[in-house]
Amino acid sequence: DAGVIQSPRHEVTEMGQEVTLRCKPISGHDYLFWYRQTMMRGLELLIYFNNNVPIDDSGMPEDRFSAKMPNASFSTLKIQPSEPRDSAVYFCASTFQGGTEAFFGQGTRLTVV
Amino acid sequence: GESVGLHLPTLSVQEGDNSIINCAYSNSASDYFIWYKQESGKGPQFIIDIRSNMDKRQGQRVTVLLNKTVKHLSLQIAATQPGDSAVYFCALGSQGNLIFGKGTKLSVKP
C-alpha cells in the first residue's frame, strides 16, 4: 500500500476562496482523522470518522469548515470561505480498528493570502 | 476536556547520550499513551505505545514510562543518534480517538 495519500501537497489561495483538501486512507483502515498543525497550537484534531461516519467534529473551528467521507477510500476537508488564519499544515491519518498506530499522510500546506 | 502538555519545548543532547522527553496529561480516562516522532516536512510516525494498566514498556532503543499517580509520561531514547533529531509528541488514545500534545524538539549534537 502507498500509505495515506493527501492532495494537494501545497495550496496557495486568496482570502474568501473555497479550498478543498483530499485524503485517501490506507485500504482496510476504518478510522480517518483530520488534523491541523501550526506552531502556536500544535497538532489539533479537527474531526474523525469511523466507517465513514463522523464521530467527533468538536475540533472543527467554525462553520466555514466541513468534512465528508463519501466512501471508505476518500475524504475531503473543505474551507469556505478561507481566511489567512486558516494557514497551516493539514494532515490526514488513518488507523485500523481504532488502534494507536495512526498512519499520517504527507500533509497539505495551506497558505491563505 | 482532554489536554496534553509537555515540560520542555526543546531538548539538545550529545550524540551517544540518552534522551528523556517528558509529557504531562490531565485526562485519566485514556486507554493508551503513545509517542510519535515527526521529522521535518513529514507527518508524525508512531514510535511506541503503552496501555493504561502498564507502567513500563520497552522497544528498540526506546522505553516509555507511565506514572498514573502524577499523570506523567516519558520517552527514553538510548544512545541518541543524529537520526533521532525530530519533534516528539505524546498522545492520548481512547475509543479510537487520538489527541496530541504540542511536541518537544530534540536536537542531537555530533
Coordinates of C-alpha atoms in Angstrom, one line a residue:
Chain A
D1 CA 0.0 0.0 0.0
A2 CA 1.2 3.5 -0.8
G3 CA 0.2 4.8 2.6
V4 CA -2.2 7.7 3.3
I5 CA -2.3 10.0 0.3
Q6 CA -3.2 13.6 0.5
S7 CA -3.6 16.2 -2.2
P8 CA -2.6 18.8 -3.0
R9 CA 0.8 19.0 -1.2
H10 CA 0.7 22.7 -1.3
E11 CA -2.1 25.2 -1.8
V12 CA -2.0 28.9 -2.0
T13 CA -5.3 30.7 -2.2
E14 CA -6.7 34.1 -1.8
M15 CA -8.9 35.0 1.2
G16 CA -12.5 34.3 0.5
Q17 CA -11.9 31.4 -1.8
E18 CA -13.0 27.9 -1.3
V19 CA -10.4 25.3 -0.5
T20 CA -10.8 21.5 -0.7
L21 CA -8.3 19.1 0.7
R22 CA -8.4 15.5 -0.2
C23 CA -7.3 12.3 1.5
K24 CA -7.1 8.6 0.6
P25 CA -6.6 6.4 3.7
I26 CA -4.9 3.1 3.8
S27 CA -7.0 0.4 2.3
G28 CA -8.8 -1.5 5.1
H29 CA -8.4 1.2 7.7
D30 CA -11.8 2.1 9.3
Y31 CA -10.8 5.3 11.2
L32 CA -9.9 8.5 9.5
F33 CA -8.7 11.7 11.2
W34 CA -8.1 15.3 10.0
Y35 CA -5.6 17.3 12.0
R36 CA -4.3 20.9 11.6
Q37 CA -0.8 21.8 12.7
T38 CA 0.5 25.3 13.5
M39 CA 3.5 26.4 15.5
M40 CA 1.2 28.2 18.0
R41 CA -1.4 25.5 18.5
G42 CA 0.4 22.3 17.7
L43 CA -1.4 19.3 16.2
E44 CA -5.2 19.8 16.6
L45 CA -7.7 17.2 15.9
L46 CA -10.5 18.6 13.7
I47 CA -12.7 15.6 13.1
Y48 CA -12.6 11.9 12.9
F49 CA -14.6 9.2 11.1
N50 CA -15.3 5.6 11.9
N51 CA -16.7 3.5 9.0
N52 CA -17.3 6.8 7.0
V53 CA -19.4 8.2 9.8
P54 CA -18.3 11.4 11.6
I55 CA -17.8 10.5 15.3
D56 CA -16.5 13.8 16.8
D57 CA -16.3 17.1 15.0
S58 CA -15.9 19.2 18.1
G59 CA -12.5 20.3 16.9
M60 CA -13.8 21.9 13.7
P61 CA -13.1 25.6 14.2
E62 CA -16.3 27.0 12.8
D63 CA -19.0 26.6 10.2
R64 CA -16.6 27.5 7.5
F65 CA -15.0 24.1 7.9
S66 CA -16.8 20.9 6.7
A67 CA -15.6 17.4 6.2
K68 CA -17.1 14.4 4.3
M69 CA -16.3 10.8 3.8
P70 CA -18.5 9.5 1.0
N71 CA -16.8 6.1 1.0
A72 CA -14.1 4.1 2.7
S73 CA -11.3 5.3 0.4
F74 CA -11.9 9.0 0.2
S75 CA -12.4 12.0 2.4
T76 CA -12.4 15.8 1.9
L77 CA -11.9 18.8 4.2
K78 CA -13.4 22.0 2.8
I79 CA -12.9 25.5 4.0
Q80 CA -15.4 28.1 2.6
P81 CA -14.6 31.0 2.7
S82 CA -11.0 30.7 3.6
E83 CA -9.2 33.2 5.8
P84 CA -5.5 34.0 6.4
R85 CA -5.7 32.4 9.9
D86 CA -6.5 29.1 8.3
S87 CA -3.0 28.9 7.0
A88 CA -1.5 25.7 8.4
V89 CA -0.4 22.2 7.5
Y90 CA -3.4 19.9 7.4
F91 CA -2.8 16.2 8.0
C92 CA -5.0 13.2 7.3
A93 CA -4.4 10.0 9.2
S94 CA -5.9 6.5 9.3
T95 CA -6.0 3.6 11.7
F96 CA -7.2 0.1 11.8
Q97 CA -10.0 -0.6 14.3
G98 CA -9.1 2.5 16.3
G99 CA -5.6 1.3 17.1
T100 CA -2.8 3.5 18.4
E101 CA -0.7 3.4 15.3
A102 CA -2.0 6.1 13.1
F103 CA -0.5 6.4 9.6
F104 CA -0.2 10.0 8.5
G105 CA -0.2 11.5 5.0
Q106 CA 2.5 13.9 4.0
G107 CA 0.1 16.8 4.7
T108 CA -1.2 19.8 2.8
R109 CA 0.5 23.1 3.4
L110 CA -2.2 25.7 3.0
T111 CA -1.4 29.4 2.7
V112 CA -4.3 31.9 2.5
V113 CA -3.2 35.3 1.4
Chain B
G1 CA -11.8 18.0 28.2
E2 CA -8.5 16.3 27.4
S3 CA -5.3 18.1 27.5
V4 CA -1.8 17.0 26.9
G5 CA 1.2 19.2 27.8
L6 CA 5.0 19.0 27.6
H7 CA 7.6 20.1 30.2
L8 CA 10.1 21.4 27.7
P9 CA 9.7 22.7 24.2
T10 CA 13.3 21.9 23.1
L11 CA 15.9 19.4 24.1
S12 CA 19.5 19.3 23.0
V13 CA 21.7 16.2 23.6
Q14 CA 25.1 14.9 22.6
E15 CA 25.2 12.0 20.2
G16 CA 25.5 8.8 22.1
D17 CA 23.9 10.2 25.3
N18 CA 20.4 9.1 26.5
S19 CA 17.5 11.4 25.9
I20 CA 14.4 11.8 28.1
I21 CA 11.3 13.5 26.8
N22 CA 8.5 14.2 29.3
C23 CA 4.8 14.7 29.0
A24 CA 2.1 15.6 31.5
Y25 CA -1.5 14.9 30.9
S26 CA -4.8 15.7 32.6
N27 CA -7.3 13.1 31.4
S28 CA -7.1 9.8 33.4
A29 CA -9.6 8.0 31.2
S30 CA -7.2 7.3 28.3
D31 CA -6.8 3.7 27.3
Y32 CA -3.4 4.2 25.7
F33 CA -0.5 6.6 25.9
I34 CA 1.5 6.9 22.7
W35 CA 4.7 8.5 21.4
Y36 CA 5.1 9.8 17.9
K37 CA 8.1 11.3 16.0
Q38 CA 7.8 13.9 13.4
E39 CA 10.7 14.7 11.0
S40 CA 10.8 17.9 9.1
G41 CA 8.4 18.0 6.2
K42 CA 6.7 14.7 7.1
G43 CA 3.7 13.6 9.1
P44 CA 4.1 12.1 12.6
Q45 CA 5.2 8.5 12.8
F46 CA 4.3 6.0 15.5
I47 CA 7.1 5.0 17.9
I48 CA 5.7 3.1 20.8
D49 CA 2.6 2.9 22.9
I50 CA 1.7 1.8 26.4
R51 CA -1.6 0.6 27.8
S52 CA -3.0 2.5 30.8
N53 CA -2.6 -0.6 33.0
M54 CA 1.1 -0.8 32.5
D55 CA 3.9 1.4 33.8
K56 CA 6.8 0.5 31.5
R57 CA 7.3 -0.8 28.0
Q58 CA 10.5 -1.2 26.0
G59 CA 11.1 -1.1 22.3
Q60 CA 14.2 -0.9 20.2
R61 CA 16.4 1.8 21.9
V62 CA 13.2 3.4 23.4
T63 CA 11.5 2.9 26.7
V64 CA 8.2 4.5 27.7
L65 CA 7.4 5.0 31.4
L66 CA 3.9 5.8 32.7
N67 CA 3.2 7.2 36.1
K68 CA -0.5 7.5 36.6
T69 CA -0.2 8.8 40.1
V70 CA 1.3 12.1 38.9
K71 CA -0.1 11.8 35.4
H72 CA 3.3 11.8 33.7
L73 CA 4.6 10.0 30.7
S74 CA 8.2 9.9 29.5
L75 CA 10.1 8.6 26.5
Q76 CA 13.7 7.5 26.9
I77 CA 15.9 7.1 23.9
A78 CA 19.1 5.2 24.5
A79 CA 22.3 6.1 22.6
T80 CA 20.7 9.0 20.8
Q81 CA 21.7 9.3 17.2
P82 CA 21.6 12.2 14.7
G83 CA 18.6 10.4 13.0
D84 CA 16.7 10.8 16.2
S85 CA 16.5 14.6 15.7
A86 CA 12.9 15.4 15.3
V87 CA 9.8 16.7 17.2
Y88 CA 8.4 14.2 19.6
F89 CA 4.7 14.2 20.5
C90 CA 2.9 12.3 23.2
A91 CA -0.7 11.4 22.5
L92 CA -3.7 10.0 24.4
G93 CA -5.8 7.3 22.9
S94 CA -9.3 6.4 23.9
Q95 CA -12.1 4.6 22.0
G96 CA -10.4 5.3 18.7
N97 CA -9.7 8.9 19.3
L98 CA -6.1 10.3 19.3
I99 CA -5.2 13.7 21.0
F100 CA -1.7 15.0 20.6
G101 CA 0.4 17.2 22.8
K102 CA 2.3 20.2 21.5
G103 CA 5.7 18.5 21.0
T104 CA 9.3 18.6 22.1
K105 CA 12.0 19.3 19.6
L106 CA 15.0 17.0 20.0
S107 CA 18.3 18.2 18.6
V108 CA 21.3 15.8 18.6
K109 CA 24.8 17.3 18.5
P110 CA 27.5 15.3 16.8

